[in-house]
PDB file of C-alpha atoms in Angstrom:
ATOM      1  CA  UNK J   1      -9.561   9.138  13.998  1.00  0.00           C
ATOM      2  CA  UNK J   2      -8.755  12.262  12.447  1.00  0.00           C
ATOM      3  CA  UNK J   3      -5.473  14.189  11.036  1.00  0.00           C
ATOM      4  CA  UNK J   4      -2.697  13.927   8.101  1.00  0.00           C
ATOM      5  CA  UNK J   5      -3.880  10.802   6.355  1.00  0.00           C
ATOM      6  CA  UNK J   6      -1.573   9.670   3.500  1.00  0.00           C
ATOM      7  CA  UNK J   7      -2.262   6.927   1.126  1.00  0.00           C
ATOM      8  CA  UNK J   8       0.691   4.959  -0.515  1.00  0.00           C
ATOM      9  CA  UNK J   9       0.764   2.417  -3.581  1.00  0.00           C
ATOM     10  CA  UNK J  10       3.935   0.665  -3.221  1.00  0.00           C
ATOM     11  CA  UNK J  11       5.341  -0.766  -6.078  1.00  0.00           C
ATOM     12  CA  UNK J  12       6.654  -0.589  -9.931  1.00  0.00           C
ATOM     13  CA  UNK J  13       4.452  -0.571 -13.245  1.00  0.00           C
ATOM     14  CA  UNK J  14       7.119  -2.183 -15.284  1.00  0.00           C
ATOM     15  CA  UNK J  15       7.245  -5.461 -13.326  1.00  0.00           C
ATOM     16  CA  UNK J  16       3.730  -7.093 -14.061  1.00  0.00           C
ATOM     17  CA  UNK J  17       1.766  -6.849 -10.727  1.00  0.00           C
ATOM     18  CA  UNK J  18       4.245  -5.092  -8.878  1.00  0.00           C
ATOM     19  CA  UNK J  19       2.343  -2.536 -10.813  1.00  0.00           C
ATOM     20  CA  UNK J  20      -1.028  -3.224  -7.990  1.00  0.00           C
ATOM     21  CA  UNK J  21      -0.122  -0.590  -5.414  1.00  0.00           C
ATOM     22  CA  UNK J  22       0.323   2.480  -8.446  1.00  0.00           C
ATOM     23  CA  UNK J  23      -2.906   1.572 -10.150  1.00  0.00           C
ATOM     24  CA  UNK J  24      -4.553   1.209  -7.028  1.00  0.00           C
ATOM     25  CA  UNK J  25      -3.643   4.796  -5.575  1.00  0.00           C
ATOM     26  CA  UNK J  26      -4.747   6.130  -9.484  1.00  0.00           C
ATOM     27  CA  UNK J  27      -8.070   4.869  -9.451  1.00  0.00           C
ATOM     28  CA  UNK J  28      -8.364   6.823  -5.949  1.00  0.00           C
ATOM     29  CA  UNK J  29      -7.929  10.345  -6.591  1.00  0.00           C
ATOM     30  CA  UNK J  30     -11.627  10.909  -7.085  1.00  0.00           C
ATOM     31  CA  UNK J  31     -13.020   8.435  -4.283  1.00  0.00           C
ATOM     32  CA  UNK J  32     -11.214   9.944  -1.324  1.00  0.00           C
ATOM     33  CA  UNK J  33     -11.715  13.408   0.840  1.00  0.00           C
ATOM     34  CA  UNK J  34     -10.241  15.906   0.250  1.00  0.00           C
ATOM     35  CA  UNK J  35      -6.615  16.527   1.582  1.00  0.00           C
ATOM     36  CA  UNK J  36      -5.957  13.046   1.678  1.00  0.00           C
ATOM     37  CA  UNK J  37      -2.277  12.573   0.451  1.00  0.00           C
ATOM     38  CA  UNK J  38      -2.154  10.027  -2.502  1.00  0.00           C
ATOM     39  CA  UNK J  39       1.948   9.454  -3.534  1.00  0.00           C
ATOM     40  CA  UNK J  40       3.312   6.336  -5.187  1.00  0.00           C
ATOM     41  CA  UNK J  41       6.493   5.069  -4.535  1.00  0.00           C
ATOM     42  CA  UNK J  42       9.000   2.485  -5.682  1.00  0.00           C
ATOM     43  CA  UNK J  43       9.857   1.069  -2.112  1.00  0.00           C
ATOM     44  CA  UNK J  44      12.673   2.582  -0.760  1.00  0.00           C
ATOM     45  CA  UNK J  45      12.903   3.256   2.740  1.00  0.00           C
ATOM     46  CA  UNK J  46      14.198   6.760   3.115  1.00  0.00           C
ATOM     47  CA  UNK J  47      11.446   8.116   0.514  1.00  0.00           C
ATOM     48  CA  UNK J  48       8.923   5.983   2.465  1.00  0.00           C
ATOM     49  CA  UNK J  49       9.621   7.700   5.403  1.00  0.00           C
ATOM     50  CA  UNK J  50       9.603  11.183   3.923  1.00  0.00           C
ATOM     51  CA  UNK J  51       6.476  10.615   2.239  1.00  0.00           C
ATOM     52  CA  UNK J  52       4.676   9.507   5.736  1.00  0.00           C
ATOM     53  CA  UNK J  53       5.977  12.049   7.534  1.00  0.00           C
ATOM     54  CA  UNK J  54       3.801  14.134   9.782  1.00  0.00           C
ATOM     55  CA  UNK J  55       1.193  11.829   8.658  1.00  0.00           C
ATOM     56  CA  UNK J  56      -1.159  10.446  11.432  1.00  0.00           C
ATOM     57  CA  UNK J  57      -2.485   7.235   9.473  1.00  0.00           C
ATOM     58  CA  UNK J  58      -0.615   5.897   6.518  1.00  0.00           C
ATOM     59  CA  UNK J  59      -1.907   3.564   4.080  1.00  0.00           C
ATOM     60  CA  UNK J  60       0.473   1.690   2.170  1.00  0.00           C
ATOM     61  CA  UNK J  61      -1.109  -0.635  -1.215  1.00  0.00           C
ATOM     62  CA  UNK J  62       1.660  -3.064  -2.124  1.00  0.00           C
ATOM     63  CA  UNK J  63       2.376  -6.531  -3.899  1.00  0.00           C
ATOM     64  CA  UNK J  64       2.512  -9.241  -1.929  1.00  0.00           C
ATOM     65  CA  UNK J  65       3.775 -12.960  -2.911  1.00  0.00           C
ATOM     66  CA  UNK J  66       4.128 -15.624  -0.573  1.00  0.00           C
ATOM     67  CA  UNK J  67       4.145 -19.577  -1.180  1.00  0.00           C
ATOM     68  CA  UNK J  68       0.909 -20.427  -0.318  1.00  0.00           C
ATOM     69  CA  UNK J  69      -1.781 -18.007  -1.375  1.00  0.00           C
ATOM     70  CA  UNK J  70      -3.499 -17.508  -4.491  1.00  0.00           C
ATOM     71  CA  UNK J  71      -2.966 -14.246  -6.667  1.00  0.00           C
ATOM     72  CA  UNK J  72      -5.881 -12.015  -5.792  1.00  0.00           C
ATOM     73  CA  UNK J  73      -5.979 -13.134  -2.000  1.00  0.00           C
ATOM     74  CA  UNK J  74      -6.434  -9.644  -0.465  1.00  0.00           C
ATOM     75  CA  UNK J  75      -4.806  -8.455   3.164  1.00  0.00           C
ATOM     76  CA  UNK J  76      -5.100  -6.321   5.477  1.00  0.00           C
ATOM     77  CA  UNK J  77      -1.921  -6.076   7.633  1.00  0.00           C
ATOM     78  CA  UNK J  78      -0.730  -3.998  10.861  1.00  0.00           C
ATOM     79  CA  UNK J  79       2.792  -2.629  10.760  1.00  0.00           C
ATOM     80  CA  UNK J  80       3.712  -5.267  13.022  1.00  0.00           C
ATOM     81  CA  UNK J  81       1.947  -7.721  10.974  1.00  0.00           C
ATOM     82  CA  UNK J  82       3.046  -6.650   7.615  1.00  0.00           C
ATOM     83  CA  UNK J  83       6.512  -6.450   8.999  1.00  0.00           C
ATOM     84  CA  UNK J  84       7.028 -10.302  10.048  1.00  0.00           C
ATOM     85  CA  UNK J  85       4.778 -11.553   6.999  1.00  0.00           C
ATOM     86  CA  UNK J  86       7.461  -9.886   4.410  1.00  0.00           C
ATOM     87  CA  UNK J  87      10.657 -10.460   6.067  1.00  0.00           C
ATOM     88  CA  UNK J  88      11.169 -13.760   4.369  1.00  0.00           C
ATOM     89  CA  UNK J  89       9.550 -12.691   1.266  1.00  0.00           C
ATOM     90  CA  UNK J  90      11.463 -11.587  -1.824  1.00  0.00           C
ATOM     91  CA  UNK J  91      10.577  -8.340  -3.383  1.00  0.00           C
ATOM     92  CA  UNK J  92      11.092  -6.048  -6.862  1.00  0.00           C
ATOM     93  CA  UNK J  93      12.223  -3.154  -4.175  1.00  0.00           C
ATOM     94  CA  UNK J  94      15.848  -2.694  -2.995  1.00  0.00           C
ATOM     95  CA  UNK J  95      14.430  -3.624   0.594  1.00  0.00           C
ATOM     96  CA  UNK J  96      11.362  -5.190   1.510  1.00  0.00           C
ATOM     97  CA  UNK J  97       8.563  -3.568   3.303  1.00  0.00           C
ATOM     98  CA  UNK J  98       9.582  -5.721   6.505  1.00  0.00           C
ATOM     99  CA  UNK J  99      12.623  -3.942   6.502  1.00  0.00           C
ATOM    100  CA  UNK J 100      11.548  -0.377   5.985  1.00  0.00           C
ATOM    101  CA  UNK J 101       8.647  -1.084   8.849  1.00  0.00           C
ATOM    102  CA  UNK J 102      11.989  -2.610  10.705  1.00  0.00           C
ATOM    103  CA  UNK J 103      14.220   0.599   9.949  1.00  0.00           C
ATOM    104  CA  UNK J 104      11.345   3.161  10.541  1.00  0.00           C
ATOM    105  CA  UNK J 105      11.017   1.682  13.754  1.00  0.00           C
ATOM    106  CA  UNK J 106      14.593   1.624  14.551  1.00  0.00           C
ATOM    107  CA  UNK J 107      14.254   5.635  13.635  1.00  0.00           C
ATOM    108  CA  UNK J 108      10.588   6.006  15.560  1.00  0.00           C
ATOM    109  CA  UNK J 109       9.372   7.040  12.606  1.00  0.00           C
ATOM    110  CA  UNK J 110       6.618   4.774  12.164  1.00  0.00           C
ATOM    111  CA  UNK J 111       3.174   6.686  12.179  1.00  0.00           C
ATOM    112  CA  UNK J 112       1.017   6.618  15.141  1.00  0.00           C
ATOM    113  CA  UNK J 113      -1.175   4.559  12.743  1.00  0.00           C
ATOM    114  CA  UNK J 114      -0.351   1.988   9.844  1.00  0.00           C
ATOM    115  CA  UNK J 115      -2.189   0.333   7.305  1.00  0.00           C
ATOM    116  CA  UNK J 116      -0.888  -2.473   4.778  1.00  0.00           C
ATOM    117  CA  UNK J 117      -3.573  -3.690   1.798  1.00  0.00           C
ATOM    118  CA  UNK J 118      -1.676  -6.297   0.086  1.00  0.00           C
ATOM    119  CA  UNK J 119      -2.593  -7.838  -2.872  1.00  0.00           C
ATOM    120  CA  UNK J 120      -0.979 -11.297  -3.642  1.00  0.00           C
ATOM    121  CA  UNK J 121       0.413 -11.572  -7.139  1.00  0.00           C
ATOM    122  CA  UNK J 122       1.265 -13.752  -9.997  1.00  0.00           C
ATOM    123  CA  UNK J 123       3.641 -12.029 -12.401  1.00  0.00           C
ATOM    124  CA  UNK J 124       6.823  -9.550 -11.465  1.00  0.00           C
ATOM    125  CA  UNK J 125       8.687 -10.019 -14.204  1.00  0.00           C
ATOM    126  CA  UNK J 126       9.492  -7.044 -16.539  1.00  0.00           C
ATOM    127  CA  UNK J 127       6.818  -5.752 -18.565  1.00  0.00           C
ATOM    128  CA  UNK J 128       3.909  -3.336 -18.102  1.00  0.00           C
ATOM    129  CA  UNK J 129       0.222  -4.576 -17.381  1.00  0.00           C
ATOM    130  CA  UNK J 130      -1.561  -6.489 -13.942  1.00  0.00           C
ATOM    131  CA  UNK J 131      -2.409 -10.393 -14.647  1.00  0.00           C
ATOM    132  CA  UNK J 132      -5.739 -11.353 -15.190  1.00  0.00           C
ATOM    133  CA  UNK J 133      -5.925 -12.476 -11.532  1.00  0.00           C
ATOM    134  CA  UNK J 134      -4.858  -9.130 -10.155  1.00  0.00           C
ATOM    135  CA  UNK J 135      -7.330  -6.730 -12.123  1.00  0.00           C
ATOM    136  CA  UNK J 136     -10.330  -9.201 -11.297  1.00  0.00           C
ATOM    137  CA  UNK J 137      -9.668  -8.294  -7.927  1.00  0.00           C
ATOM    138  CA  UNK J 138      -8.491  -4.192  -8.337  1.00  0.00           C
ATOM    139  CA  UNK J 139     -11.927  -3.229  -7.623  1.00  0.00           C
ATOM    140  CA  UNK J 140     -12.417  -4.854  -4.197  1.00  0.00           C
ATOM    141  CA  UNK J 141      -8.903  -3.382  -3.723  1.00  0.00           C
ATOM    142  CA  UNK J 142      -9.703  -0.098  -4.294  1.00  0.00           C
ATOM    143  CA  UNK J 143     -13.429  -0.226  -2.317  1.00  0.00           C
ATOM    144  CA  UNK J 144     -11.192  -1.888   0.964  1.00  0.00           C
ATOM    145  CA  UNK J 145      -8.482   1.158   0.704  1.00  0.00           C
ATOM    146  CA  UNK J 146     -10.784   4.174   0.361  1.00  0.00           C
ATOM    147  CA  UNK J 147     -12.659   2.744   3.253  1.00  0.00           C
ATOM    148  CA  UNK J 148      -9.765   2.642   5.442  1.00  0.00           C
ATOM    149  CA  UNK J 149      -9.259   6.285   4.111  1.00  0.00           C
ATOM    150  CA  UNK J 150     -12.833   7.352   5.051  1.00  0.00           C
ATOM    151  CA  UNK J 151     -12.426   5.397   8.447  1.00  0.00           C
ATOM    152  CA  UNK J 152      -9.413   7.511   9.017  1.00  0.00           C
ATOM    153  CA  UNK J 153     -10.459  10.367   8.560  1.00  0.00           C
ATOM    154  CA  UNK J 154     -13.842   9.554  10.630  1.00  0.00           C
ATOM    155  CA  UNK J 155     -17.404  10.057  10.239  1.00  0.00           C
ATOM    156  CA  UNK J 156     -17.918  13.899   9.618  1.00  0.00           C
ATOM    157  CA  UNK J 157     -15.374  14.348   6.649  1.00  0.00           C
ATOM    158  CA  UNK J 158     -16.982  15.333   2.864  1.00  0.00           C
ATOM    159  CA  UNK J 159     -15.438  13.901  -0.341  1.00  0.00           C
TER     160      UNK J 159
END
C-alpha cells in the first residue's frame, strides 16, 4: 500500500503511561520515511478526525488498560477491533477511542486503512514519567509501529 500515511500517539504525558502513545511517536521522527505524518494528540474526536484526514493509512499508538492483561502486553488492533475492545474501557480522554472509531464511522470518516498499537498500562494517575513496565517494553513498541509505517508505505519507499 501506498499514499498519505499518518502516524498518531494518542494520549497525555502528565498522566503516567497515558504518556506511551507521545513518547512513542517522539522516538519516531528519525526511523520513518519521509512524508510520513507524525502528530500527537490528546484524544478527542473532532481533532482525531482532522488530523487523519486525507490520510490513506492511519496509525494510532495509545494506552490501553483492561482487567486482565499485564502492563507491557502489546496489541495490534483493527478499527473494528480496537473499537469493541475499548468501549467498556475507561480512559484519561473525554471519549474513548471506541467512541471516536464509533463517531468517525457514523461520519465515514474512518480511513480506508486503520491501525491501533496499544500498549497496556499500569499508572494514569497525574504525574509525568512511563512505569517501569511500560519503558521496558517502548522499544518493541516503537520497532512494531515503524514497521507498520514502512509496510504502509510499501517496499520501494527510502527513509
Amino acid at each position: 500500500m501506498s499514499g498519505r500515511v499518518v502516524v498518531i500517539g494518542v494520549g497525555n504525558p502528565l498522566r503516567g503511561d497515558d504518556g506511551v502513545g507521545p513518547a512513542a511517536v517522539e522516538a519516531l521522527r528519525d526511523r520513518v520515511p519521509h512524508g510520513t505524518a507524525l502528530a500527537v494528540s490528546d484524544g478527542e474526536p473532532a481533532r482525531l478526525l482532522d488530523l487523519w484526514r486525507g490520510a490513506d493509512t492511519v496509525i494510532m499508538v495509545e494506552a490501553l488498560r483492561t482487567r486482565s492483561a499485564r502492563p507491557g502486553e502489546l496489541h495490534i488492533l483493527s478499527a473494528a477491533d480496537a473499537a469493541s475492545r475499548t468501549a467498556a474501557t475507561a480512559s484519561t480522554h473525554a471519549l474513548g477511542l471506541g467512541e471516536c472509531l464509533a463517531l468517525a464511522a457514523a461520519l465515514d470518516q474512518l480511513p480506508p486503512r486503520l491501525v491501533v498499537h496499544a500498549m497496556e498500562v499500569a499508572d494514569v494517575e497525574l504525574g509525568e514519567g512511563l512505569s517501569e513496565a511500560v519503558r521496558a517494553v517502548l522499544p518493541e513498541l516503537i520497532d512494531r509501529v515503524a514497521a507498520s509505517v514502512r509496510q504502509a508505505h510499501g517496499p520501494d519507499r527510502e527513509q
